[in-house]
Coordinates of C-alpha atoms in Angstrom, one line a residue:
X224 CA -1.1 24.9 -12.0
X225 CA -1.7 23.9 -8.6
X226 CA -5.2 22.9 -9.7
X227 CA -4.3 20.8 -12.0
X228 CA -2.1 19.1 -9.9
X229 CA -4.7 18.2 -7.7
X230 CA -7.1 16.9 -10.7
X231 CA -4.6 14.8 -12.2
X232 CA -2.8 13.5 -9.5
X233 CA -5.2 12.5 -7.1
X234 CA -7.6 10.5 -9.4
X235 CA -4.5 9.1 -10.6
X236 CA -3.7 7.9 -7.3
X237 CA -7.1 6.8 -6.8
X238 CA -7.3 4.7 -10.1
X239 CA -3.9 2.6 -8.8
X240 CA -5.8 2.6 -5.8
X241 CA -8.5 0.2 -7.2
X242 CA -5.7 -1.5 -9.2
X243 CA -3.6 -2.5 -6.1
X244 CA -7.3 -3.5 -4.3
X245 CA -8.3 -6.1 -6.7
X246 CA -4.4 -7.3 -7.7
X247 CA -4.2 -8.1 -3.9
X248 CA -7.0 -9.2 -3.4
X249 CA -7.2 -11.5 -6.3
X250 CA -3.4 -12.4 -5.7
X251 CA -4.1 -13.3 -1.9
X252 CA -6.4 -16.0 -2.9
X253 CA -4.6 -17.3 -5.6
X254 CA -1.5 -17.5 -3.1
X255 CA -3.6 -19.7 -0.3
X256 CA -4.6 -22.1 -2.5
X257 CA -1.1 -22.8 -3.9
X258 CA 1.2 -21.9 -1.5
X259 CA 0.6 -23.2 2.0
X260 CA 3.7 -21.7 4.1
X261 CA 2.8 -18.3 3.1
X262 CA -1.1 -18.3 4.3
X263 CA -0.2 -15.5 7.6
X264 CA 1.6 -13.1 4.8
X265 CA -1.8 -13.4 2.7
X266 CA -3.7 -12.9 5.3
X267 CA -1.7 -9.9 6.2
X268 CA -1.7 -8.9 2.4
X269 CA -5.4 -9.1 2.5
X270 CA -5.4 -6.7 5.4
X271 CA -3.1 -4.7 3.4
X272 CA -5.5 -4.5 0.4
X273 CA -8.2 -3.6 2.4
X274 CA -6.8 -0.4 4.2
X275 CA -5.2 0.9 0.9
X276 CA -8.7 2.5 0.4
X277 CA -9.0 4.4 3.5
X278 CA -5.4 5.6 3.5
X279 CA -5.7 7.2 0.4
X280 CA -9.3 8.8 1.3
X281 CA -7.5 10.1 4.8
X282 CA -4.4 11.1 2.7
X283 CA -6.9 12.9 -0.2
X284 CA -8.6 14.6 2.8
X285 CA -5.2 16.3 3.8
X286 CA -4.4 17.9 1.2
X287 CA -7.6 20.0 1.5
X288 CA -7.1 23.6 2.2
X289 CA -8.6 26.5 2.4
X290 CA -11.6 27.7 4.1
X291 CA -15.7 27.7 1.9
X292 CA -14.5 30.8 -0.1
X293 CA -11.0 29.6 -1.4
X294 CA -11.3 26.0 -2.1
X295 CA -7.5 24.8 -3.2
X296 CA -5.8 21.4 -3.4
X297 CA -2.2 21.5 -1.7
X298 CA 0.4 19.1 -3.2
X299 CA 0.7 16.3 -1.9
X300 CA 3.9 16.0 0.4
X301 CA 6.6 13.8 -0.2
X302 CA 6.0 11.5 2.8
X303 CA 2.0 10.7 1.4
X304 CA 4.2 9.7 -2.2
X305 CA 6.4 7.9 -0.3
X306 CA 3.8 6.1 2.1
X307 CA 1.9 5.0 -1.8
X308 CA 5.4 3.5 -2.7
X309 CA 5.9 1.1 0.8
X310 CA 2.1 -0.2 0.0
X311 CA 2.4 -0.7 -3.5
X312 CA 5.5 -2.8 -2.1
X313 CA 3.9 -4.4 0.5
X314 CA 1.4 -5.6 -1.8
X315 CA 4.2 -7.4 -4.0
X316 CA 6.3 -8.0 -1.3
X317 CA 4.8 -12.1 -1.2
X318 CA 5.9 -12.3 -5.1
X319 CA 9.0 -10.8 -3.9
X320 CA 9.5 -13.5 -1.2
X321 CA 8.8 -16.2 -3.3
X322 CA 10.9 -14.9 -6.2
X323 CA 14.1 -15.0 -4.3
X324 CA 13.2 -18.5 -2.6
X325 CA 13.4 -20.1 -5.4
X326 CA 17.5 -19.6 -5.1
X327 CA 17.9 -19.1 -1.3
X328 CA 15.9 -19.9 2.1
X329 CA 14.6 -16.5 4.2
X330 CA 14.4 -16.6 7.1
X331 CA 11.8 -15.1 9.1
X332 CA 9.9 -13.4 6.4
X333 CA 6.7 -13.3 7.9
X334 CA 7.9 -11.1 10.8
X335 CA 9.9 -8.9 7.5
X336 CA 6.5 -8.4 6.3
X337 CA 5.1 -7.5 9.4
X338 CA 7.5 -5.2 10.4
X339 CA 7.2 -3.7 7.2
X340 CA 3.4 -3.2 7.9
X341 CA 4.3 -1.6 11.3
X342 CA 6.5 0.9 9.5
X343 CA 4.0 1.8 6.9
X344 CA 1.4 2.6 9.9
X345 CA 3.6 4.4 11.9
X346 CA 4.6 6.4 9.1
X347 CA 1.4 7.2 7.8
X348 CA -0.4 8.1 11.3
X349 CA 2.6 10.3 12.3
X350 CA 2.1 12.5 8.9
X351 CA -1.9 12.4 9.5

């Protein structure tokens, strides 16, 4: 059972992976053409998109057990599901912003979104 966990769920992972790469990606140039008070949070989301790649990788590596004779997957703890969650977030997070602007003013919403970045990375490299 425990293999298949680690066949299903990890590409799975991987495949939203690519999906959340080119979204952002594609979605950060779309948003600095149109909207010019949000080009730091783009930038930032481009960062974002970029590093989604090698979190999963480090994350896929650390489930790895075993030693050359007893190759196993470990599930993947809750904290790696939970760090997938606050990126696929962080990713939206602009469409968020923007969303609710449209009936009330934030303030200070680049520093949100970078503190929300801070929080991802600290989490992540404290489970790592």
């Amino acid at each position: 059972m425990l293999m298949l966990y680690g066949f299903v769920i990890h590409p799975v992972i991987s495949f939203g992976t690519l999906v959340l790469f080119l979204y952002g990606v594609i979605a950060t140039f779309i948003g600095l053409i149109r909207h010019k008070s949000y080009v730091w949070i783009n930038v930032l989301r481009l960062l974002i998109c970029l590093t989604i790649p090698i979190t999963n990788l480090l994350m896929y590596l650390a489930t790895i057990g075993g030693d050359a004779r007893e190759f196993d997957f470990q599930p993947m703890p809750f904290v790696y599901n939970l760090i997938f969650a606050l990126e696929v977030i962080a990713i939206f997070m602009p469409e968020i912003f923007l969303y609710i602007e449209r009936k009330r003013i934030i303030k200070w919403k680049q520093w949100l979104y970078v503190g929300w970045i801070v929080c991802i990375s600290v989490l992540f490299w404290c489970t790592i």
